Amino acid sequence: EKGVSELISPAADSEEYSLGEYYFSPNGTKLYCGDDTISTDILLALEEYFLSFQNNDFESYKASMFASYAERYEKYLREVYSKSEGIDSDYSLKNSFELRYNNLRDNLKDTLTYESTEEKEFSGDYTITRIRAEQPVYDEGMTEESMIKSFFDGYSEIFGTDYYAEISAEVDKLVPITFFVMVTAEDGTEHKLISEANIILAEKDGKYYTFG
């Protein structure tokens, strides 16, 4: 498919065999489709999103988000959140990005410190190596629609509107995904950066976008 390598099947005697088949992205990330409903476009969208954190690239982060959401969330942060939290200067989308950027690095530093056999300070630098996406497994009584609606409940509250209804009218489709992200850290080994997390992607005109 466009933008990725041919599908690669690891040798049966390799350490990667149990992980399944994968594609290489143009950046060298191994992309795993959990089933045939997951397209490489979904995986490339997830890669773009997480590369923005790896590279501390706010503009790429903003570009990975659905545009009207980014604009609306920016307005909320500046006009509502910053005032309610008593922040002197306007709290912006860039501040939100920096918080997420630092949280990912801090979590990885905690892992490295815990696993290290020597006293050492880690920077939290990493390189993304693998991303896997699959269909979510729903708890009893939950459906795809109810999961998507619950994801947007918090936004409906802070925006003061039925945001699920509004965003549903703007996009072609809302896509729930469970995903995993592996990285190589400064100790030279792979670690889980994100494990079995859920995200909703917006599909619009054949492209996929995130919500923060």
PDB file of C-alpha atoms in Angstrom:
ATOM      1  CA  GLU A   1       0.000   0.000   0.000  1.00  0.00           C
ATOM      2  CA  LYS A   2       1.042   3.595  -0.543  1.00  0.00           C
ATOM      3  CA  GLY A   3       3.687   4.824   1.878  1.00  0.00           C
ATOM      4  CA  VAL A   4       4.679   1.475   3.348  1.00  0.00           C
ATOM      5  CA  SER A   5       6.794  -1.519   2.386  1.00  0.00           C
ATOM      6  CA  GLU A   6       5.501  -4.841   1.190  1.00  0.00           C
ATOM      7  CA  LEU A   7       4.087  -7.076   3.907  1.00  0.00           C
ATOM      8  CA  ILE A   8       6.912  -8.849   5.754  1.00  0.00           C
ATOM      9  CA  SER A   9       6.521 -12.291   7.316  1.00  0.00           C
ATOM     10  CA  PRO A  10       9.147 -13.051   9.994  1.00  0.00           C
ATOM     11  CA  ALA A  11      10.906 -16.401   9.746  1.00  0.00           C
ATOM     12  CA  ALA A  12       9.383 -19.129  11.903  1.00  0.00           C
ATOM     13  CA  ASP A  13      12.606 -19.436  13.911  1.00  0.00           C
ATOM     14  CA  SER A  14      12.990 -15.680  14.539  1.00  0.00           C
ATOM     15  CA  GLU A  15      12.264 -13.865  17.781  1.00  0.00           C
ATOM     16  CA  GLU A  16       9.689 -11.724  15.943  1.00  0.00           C
ATOM     17  CA  TYR A  17       7.631 -14.610  14.606  1.00  0.00           C
ATOM     18  CA  SER A  18       5.078 -14.469  17.438  1.00  0.00           C
ATOM     19  CA  LEU A  19       4.451 -10.771  16.765  1.00  0.00           C
ATOM     20  CA  GLY A  20       3.076 -11.499  13.314  1.00  0.00           C
ATOM     21  CA  GLU A  21       3.426  -9.883   9.917  1.00  0.00           C
ATOM     22  CA  TYR A  22       4.251  -6.215   9.558  1.00  0.00           C
ATOM     23  CA  TYR A  23       4.974  -3.358   7.175  1.00  0.00           C
ATOM     24  CA  PHE A  24       7.809  -0.852   7.362  1.00  0.00           C
ATOM     25  CA  SER A  25       6.724   2.787   7.335  1.00  0.00           C
ATOM     26  CA  PRO A  26       8.858   5.319   5.425  1.00  0.00           C
ATOM     27  CA  ASN A  27      10.365   6.216   8.826  1.00  0.00           C
ATOM     28  CA  GLY A  28      11.387   2.622   9.511  1.00  0.00           C
ATOM     29  CA  THR A  29       8.669   1.885  12.077  1.00  0.00           C
ATOM     30  CA  LYS A  30       7.241  -1.630  12.030  1.00  0.00           C
ATOM     31  CA  LEU A  31       3.466  -1.420  11.596  1.00  0.00           C
ATOM     32  CA  TYR A  32       1.229  -4.307  12.698  1.00  0.00           C
ATOM     33  CA  CYS A  33      -2.384  -4.639  11.556  1.00  0.00           C
ATOM     34  CA  GLY A  34      -4.344  -6.559  14.160  1.00  0.00           C
ATOM     35  CA  ASP A  35      -6.796  -7.771  11.514  1.00  0.00           C
ATOM     36  CA  ASP A  36      -7.918  -6.985   7.967  1.00  0.00           C
ATOM     37  CA  THR A  37     -10.158  -4.112   9.131  1.00  0.00           C
ATOM     38  CA  ILE A  38      -7.068  -2.104  10.105  1.00  0.00           C
ATOM     39  CA  SER A  39      -5.518  -0.204   7.206  1.00  0.00           C
ATOM     40  CA  THR A  40      -1.952   0.994   7.018  1.00  0.00           C
ATOM     41  CA  ASP A  41      -3.369   4.532   6.732  1.00  0.00           C
ATOM     42  CA  ILE A  42      -4.622   4.148  10.316  1.00  0.00           C
ATOM     43  CA  LEU A  43      -1.192   3.021  11.466  1.00  0.00           C
ATOM     44  CA  LEU A  44       0.539   5.851   9.600  1.00  0.00           C
ATOM     45  CA  ALA A  45      -1.806   8.352  11.280  1.00  0.00           C
ATOM     46  CA  LEU A  46      -0.900   6.919  14.684  1.00  0.00           C
ATOM     47  CA  GLU A  47       2.782   7.053  13.767  1.00  0.00           C
ATOM     48  CA  GLU A  48       2.516  10.716  12.746  1.00  0.00           C
ATOM     49  CA  TYR A  49       0.832  11.510  16.053  1.00  0.00           C
ATOM     50  CA  PHE A  50       3.451   9.785  18.208  1.00  0.00           C
ATOM     51  CA  LEU A  51       6.393  10.987  16.132  1.00  0.00           C
ATOM     52  CA  SER A  52       5.309  14.508  17.062  1.00  0.00           C
ATOM     53  CA  PHE A  53       6.016  13.619  20.711  1.00  0.00           C
ATOM     54  CA  GLN A  54       9.230  11.766  19.915  1.00  0.00           C
ATOM     55  CA  ASN A  55      10.528  14.781  17.986  1.00  0.00           C
ATOM     56  CA  ASN A  56       8.963  17.468  20.213  1.00  0.00           C
ATOM     57  CA  ASP A  57       7.208  18.821  17.119  1.00  0.00           C
ATOM     58  CA  PHE A  58       4.120  20.835  18.025  1.00  0.00           C
ATOM     59  CA  GLU A  59       3.220  21.695  14.429  1.00  0.00           C
ATOM     60  CA  SER A  60       3.130  18.019  13.448  1.00  0.00           C
ATOM     61  CA  TYR A  61       1.038  17.297  16.541  1.00  0.00           C
ATOM     62  CA  LYS A  62      -1.476  19.965  15.552  1.00  0.00           C
ATOM     63  CA  ALA A  63      -1.541  18.723  11.943  1.00  0.00           C
ATOM     64  CA  SER A  64      -2.384  15.198  13.142  1.00  0.00           C
ATOM     65  CA  MET A  65      -5.531  16.463  14.888  1.00  0.00           C
ATOM     66  CA  PHE A  66      -8.944  17.036  13.344  1.00  0.00           C
ATOM     67  CA  ALA A  67      -8.807  20.747  12.498  1.00  0.00           C
ATOM     68  CA  SER A  68     -12.122  21.933  13.942  1.00  0.00           C
ATOM     69  CA  TYR A  69     -11.458  20.061  17.183  1.00  0.00           C
ATOM     70  CA  ALA A  70      -7.997  21.605  17.530  1.00  0.00           C
ATOM     71  CA  GLU A  71      -9.474  25.065  17.037  1.00  0.00           C
ATOM     72  CA  ARG A  72     -12.279  24.478  19.517  1.00  0.00           C
ATOM     73  CA  TYR A  73     -10.042  22.913  22.154  1.00  0.00           C
ATOM     74  CA  GLU A  74      -7.539  25.762  21.820  1.00  0.00           C
ATOM     75  CA  LYS A  75     -10.325  28.256  22.466  1.00  0.00           C
ATOM     76  CA  TYR A  76     -11.508  26.301  25.514  1.00  0.00           C
ATOM     77  CA  LEU A  77      -7.997  26.133  26.979  1.00  0.00           C
ATOM     78  CA  ARG A  78      -7.371  29.854  26.513  1.00  0.00           C
ATOM     79  CA  GLU A  79     -10.768  31.220  27.506  1.00  0.00           C
ATOM     80  CA  VAL A  80     -12.027  28.741  30.104  1.00  0.00           C
ATOM     81  CA  TYR A  81      -9.375  26.365  31.420  1.00  0.00           C
ATOM     82  CA  SER A  82      -6.639  28.934  32.030  1.00  0.00           C
ATOM     83  CA  LYS A  83      -9.026  31.168  33.979  1.00  0.00           C
ATOM     84  CA  SER A  84     -10.571  28.333  36.013  1.00  0.00           C
ATOM     85  CA  GLU A  85      -7.100  27.111  37.001  1.00  0.00           C
ATOM     86  CA  GLY A  86      -5.916  30.601  37.897  1.00  0.00           C
ATOM     87  CA  ILE A  87      -3.122  30.527  35.338  1.00  0.00           C
ATOM     88  CA  ASP A  88      -1.674  33.979  34.731  1.00  0.00           C
ATOM     89  CA  SER A  89      -0.981  33.551  31.032  1.00  0.00           C
ATOM     90  CA  ASP A  90      -3.267  31.882  28.512  1.00  0.00           C
ATOM     91  CA  TYR A  91      -2.956  28.103  28.630  1.00  0.00           C
ATOM     92  CA  SER A  92      -2.857  26.994  25.000  1.00  0.00           C
ATOM     93  CA  LEU A  93      -2.867  23.877  22.875  1.00  0.00           C
ATOM     94  CA  LYS A  94       0.915  24.064  22.865  1.00  0.00           C
ATOM     95  CA  ASN A  95       0.952  23.851  26.672  1.00  0.00           C
ATOM     96  CA  SER A  96      -1.287  20.772  26.459  1.00  0.00           C
ATOM     97  CA  PHE A  97       1.128  19.229  23.962  1.00  0.00           C
ATOM     98  CA  GLU A  98       4.100  19.940  26.220  1.00  0.00           C
ATOM     99  CA  LEU A  99       2.328  18.236  29.116  1.00  0.00           C
ATOM    100  CA  ARG A 100       1.734  15.079  27.064  1.00  0.00           C
ATOM    101  CA  TYR A 101       5.276  15.207  25.690  1.00  0.00           C
ATOM    102  CA  ASN A 102       6.735  15.357  29.199  1.00  0.00           C
ATOM    103  CA  ASN A 103       4.392  12.682  30.592  1.00  0.00           C
ATOM    104  CA  LEU A 104       5.517  10.144  27.987  1.00  0.00           C
ATOM    105  CA  ARG A 105       9.174  10.846  28.707  1.00  0.00           C
ATOM    106  CA  ASP A 106       8.676  10.803  32.482  1.00  0.00           C
ATOM    107  CA  ASN A 107       6.880   7.454  32.341  1.00  0.00           C
ATOM    108  CA  LEU A 108       9.711   5.982  30.299  1.00  0.00           C
ATOM    109  CA  LYS A 109      12.321   7.425  32.668  1.00  0.00           C
ATOM    110  CA  ASP A 110      10.509   5.792  35.588  1.00  0.00           C
ATOM    111  CA  THR A 111      10.622   2.443  33.781  1.00  0.00           C
ATOM    112  CA  LEU A 112      14.317   2.774  32.983  1.00  0.00           C
ATOM    113  CA  THR A 113      15.189   3.843  36.521  1.00  0.00           C
ATOM    114  CA  TYR A 114      13.257   0.904  37.981  1.00  0.00           C
ATOM    115  CA  GLU A 115      14.906  -1.618  35.647  1.00  0.00           C
ATOM    116  CA  SER A 116      18.434  -0.201  35.832  1.00  0.00           C
ATOM    117  CA  THR A 117      21.020  -1.968  37.967  1.00  0.00           C
ATOM    118  CA  GLU A 118      23.041   1.218  38.398  1.00  0.00           C
ATOM    119  CA  GLU A 119      22.281   4.707  39.628  1.00  0.00           C
ATOM    120  CA  LYS A 120      21.861   6.771  36.512  1.00  0.00           C
ATOM    121  CA  GLU A 121      19.815   9.703  35.318  1.00  0.00           C
ATOM    122  CA  PHE A 122      17.891   9.105  32.107  1.00  0.00           C
ATOM    123  CA  SER A 123      16.779  11.759  29.635  1.00  0.00           C
ATOM    124  CA  GLY A 124      13.640   9.992  28.414  1.00  0.00           C
ATOM    125  CA  ASP A 125      14.740  10.091  24.771  1.00  0.00           C
ATOM    126  CA  TYR A 126      13.361   7.295  22.604  1.00  0.00           C
ATOM    127  CA  THR A 127      12.841   6.131  19.037  1.00  0.00           C
ATOM    128  CA  ILE A 128       9.566   4.535  17.986  1.00  0.00           C
ATOM    129  CA  THR A 129      10.104   1.021  16.665  1.00  0.00           C
ATOM    130  CA  ARG A 130       6.686  -0.660  16.456  1.00  0.00           C
ATOM    131  CA  ILE A 131       3.019   0.326  16.388  1.00  0.00           C
ATOM    132  CA  ARG A 132       0.162  -2.161  16.460  1.00  0.00           C
ATOM    133  CA  ALA A 133      -3.527  -1.364  16.006  1.00  0.00           C
ATOM    134  CA  GLU A 134      -6.517  -3.664  16.368  1.00  0.00           C
ATOM    135  CA  GLN A 135     -10.233  -3.612  16.944  1.00  0.00           C
ATOM    136  CA  PRO A 136     -11.205  -2.945  20.576  1.00  0.00           C
ATOM    137  CA  VAL A 137     -12.637  -5.712  22.724  1.00  0.00           C
ATOM    138  CA  TYR A 138     -15.841  -4.385  24.247  1.00  0.00           C
ATOM    139  CA  ASP A 139     -16.957  -5.088  27.774  1.00  0.00           C
ATOM    140  CA  GLU A 140     -20.307  -6.778  28.224  1.00  0.00           C
ATOM    141  CA  GLY A 141     -23.097  -4.371  27.418  1.00  0.00           C
ATOM    142  CA  MET A 142     -20.846  -1.972  25.509  1.00  0.00           C
ATOM    143  CA  THR A 143     -20.991  -1.480  21.754  1.00  0.00           C
ATOM    144  CA  GLU A 144     -18.822   0.415  19.319  1.00  0.00           C
ATOM    145  CA  GLU A 145     -21.304   3.299  19.323  1.00  0.00           C
ATOM    146  CA  SER A 146     -21.531   3.476  23.119  1.00  0.00           C
ATOM    147  CA  MET A 147     -17.729   3.431  23.392  1.00  0.00           C
ATOM    148  CA  ILE A 148     -17.420   6.317  20.929  1.00  0.00           C
ATOM    149  CA  LYS A 149     -20.138   8.283  22.700  1.00  0.00           C
ATOM    150  CA  SER A 150     -18.477   7.785  26.081  1.00  0.00           C
ATOM    151  CA  PHE A 151     -15.176   9.020  24.617  1.00  0.00           C
ATOM    152  CA  PHE A 152     -16.823  12.320  23.689  1.00  0.00           C
ATOM    153  CA  ASP A 153     -18.794  12.752  26.940  1.00  0.00           C
ATOM    154  CA  GLY A 154     -15.977  14.750  28.519  1.00  0.00           C
ATOM    155  CA  TYR A 155     -15.741  17.051  25.525  1.00  0.00           C
ATOM    156  CA  SER A 156     -19.507  17.585  25.541  1.00  0.00           C
ATOM    157  CA  GLU A 157     -19.203  18.698  29.155  1.00  0.00           C
ATOM    158  CA  ILE A 158     -16.375  21.171  28.658  1.00  0.00           C
ATOM    159  CA  PHE A 159     -17.697  22.512  25.348  1.00  0.00           C
ATOM    160  CA  GLY A 160     -21.270  22.797  26.675  1.00  0.00           C
ATOM    161  CA  THR A 161     -22.780  21.014  23.691  1.00  0.00           C
ATOM    162  CA  ASP A 162     -23.551  17.552  22.315  1.00  0.00           C
ATOM    163  CA  TYR A 163     -20.103  17.253  20.818  1.00  0.00           C
ATOM    164  CA  TYR A 164     -20.606  13.656  19.701  1.00  0.00           C
ATOM    165  CA  ALA A 165     -23.528  14.742  17.500  1.00  0.00           C
ATOM    166  CA  GLU A 166     -21.615  17.725  16.149  1.00  0.00           C
ATOM    167  CA  ILE A 167     -18.417  15.876  15.296  1.00  0.00           C
ATOM    168  CA  SER A 168     -20.362  12.944  13.801  1.00  0.00           C
ATOM    169  CA  ALA A 169     -21.904  15.385  11.330  1.00  0.00           C
ATOM    170  CA  GLU A 170     -18.476  16.733  10.330  1.00  0.00           C
ATOM    171  CA  VAL A 171     -16.595  13.502   9.670  1.00  0.00           C
ATOM    172  CA  ASP A 172     -17.125  10.576   7.334  1.00  0.00           C
ATOM    173  CA  LYS A 173     -16.606   8.067  10.140  1.00  0.00           C
ATOM    174  CA  LEU A 174     -15.403   7.762  13.730  1.00  0.00           C
ATOM    175  CA  VAL A 175     -13.060   4.811  14.183  1.00  0.00           C
ATOM    176  CA  PRO A 176     -12.286   3.263  17.608  1.00  0.00           C
ATOM    177  CA  ILE A 177      -8.863   1.627  17.836  1.00  0.00           C
ATOM    178  CA  THR A 178      -6.859  -0.226  20.472  1.00  0.00           C
ATOM    179  CA  PHE A 179      -3.151   0.369  19.960  1.00  0.00           C
ATOM    180  CA  PHE A 180       0.328  -0.374  21.301  1.00  0.00           C
ATOM    181  CA  VAL A 181       3.579   1.582  20.852  1.00  0.00           C
ATOM    182  CA  MET A 182       7.061   0.150  21.346  1.00  0.00           C
ATOM    183  CA  VAL A 183      10.218   2.257  21.484  1.00  0.00           C
ATOM    184  CA  THR A 184      13.953   1.813  21.776  1.00  0.00           C
ATOM    185  CA  ALA A 185      15.167   3.787  24.778  1.00  0.00           C
ATOM    186  CA  GLU A 186      18.604   5.067  25.703  1.00  0.00           C
ATOM    187  CA  ASP A 187      19.476   1.732  27.347  1.00  0.00           C
ATOM    188  CA  GLY A 188      19.439   0.213  23.853  1.00  0.00           C
ATOM    189  CA  THR A 189      16.464  -2.087  24.438  1.00  0.00           C
ATOM    190  CA  GLU A 190      12.791  -1.970  23.491  1.00  0.00           C
ATOM    191  CA  HIS A 191      10.125  -0.882  25.949  1.00  0.00           C
ATOM    192  CA  LYS A 192       6.380  -0.376  25.837  1.00  0.00           C
ATOM    193  CA  LEU A 193       5.586   3.315  25.612  1.00  0.00           C
ATOM    194  CA  ILE A 194       1.834   2.686  25.290  1.00  0.00           C
ATOM    195  CA  SER A 195       0.169  -0.639  26.047  1.00  0.00           C
ATOM    196  CA  GLU A 196      -3.395  -1.520  25.020  1.00  0.00           C
ATOM    197  CA  ALA A 197      -4.789   2.017  24.980  1.00  0.00           C
ATOM    198  CA  ASN A 198      -7.945   3.117  23.182  1.00  0.00           C
ATOM    199  CA  ILE A 199      -8.231   6.049  20.836  1.00  0.00           C
ATOM    200  CA  ILE A 200     -10.876   7.421  18.482  1.00  0.00           C
ATOM    201  CA  LEU A 201      -9.806   8.517  15.015  1.00  0.00           C
ATOM    202  CA  ALA A 202     -11.810  10.714  12.673  1.00  0.00           C
ATOM    203  CA  GLU A 203     -11.894   9.619   9.047  1.00  0.00           C
ATOM    204  CA  LYS A 204     -12.434  12.459   6.572  1.00  0.00           C
ATOM    205  CA  ASP A 205     -11.844  12.284   2.819  1.00  0.00           C
ATOM    206  CA  GLY A 206      -9.726   9.156   3.196  1.00  0.00           C
ATOM    207  CA  LYS A 207      -7.436  10.585   5.898  1.00  0.00           C
ATOM    208  CA  TYR A 208      -7.372   9.889   9.642  1.00  0.00           C
ATOM    209  CA  TYR A 209      -7.050  12.421  12.431  1.00  0.00           C
ATOM    210  CA  THR A 210      -6.772  12.309  16.232  1.00  0.00           C
ATOM    211  CA  PHE A 211      -8.523  14.148  19.057  1.00  0.00           C
ATOM    212  CA  GLY A 212      -5.700  15.419  21.239  1.00  0.00           C
TER     213      GLY A 212
END
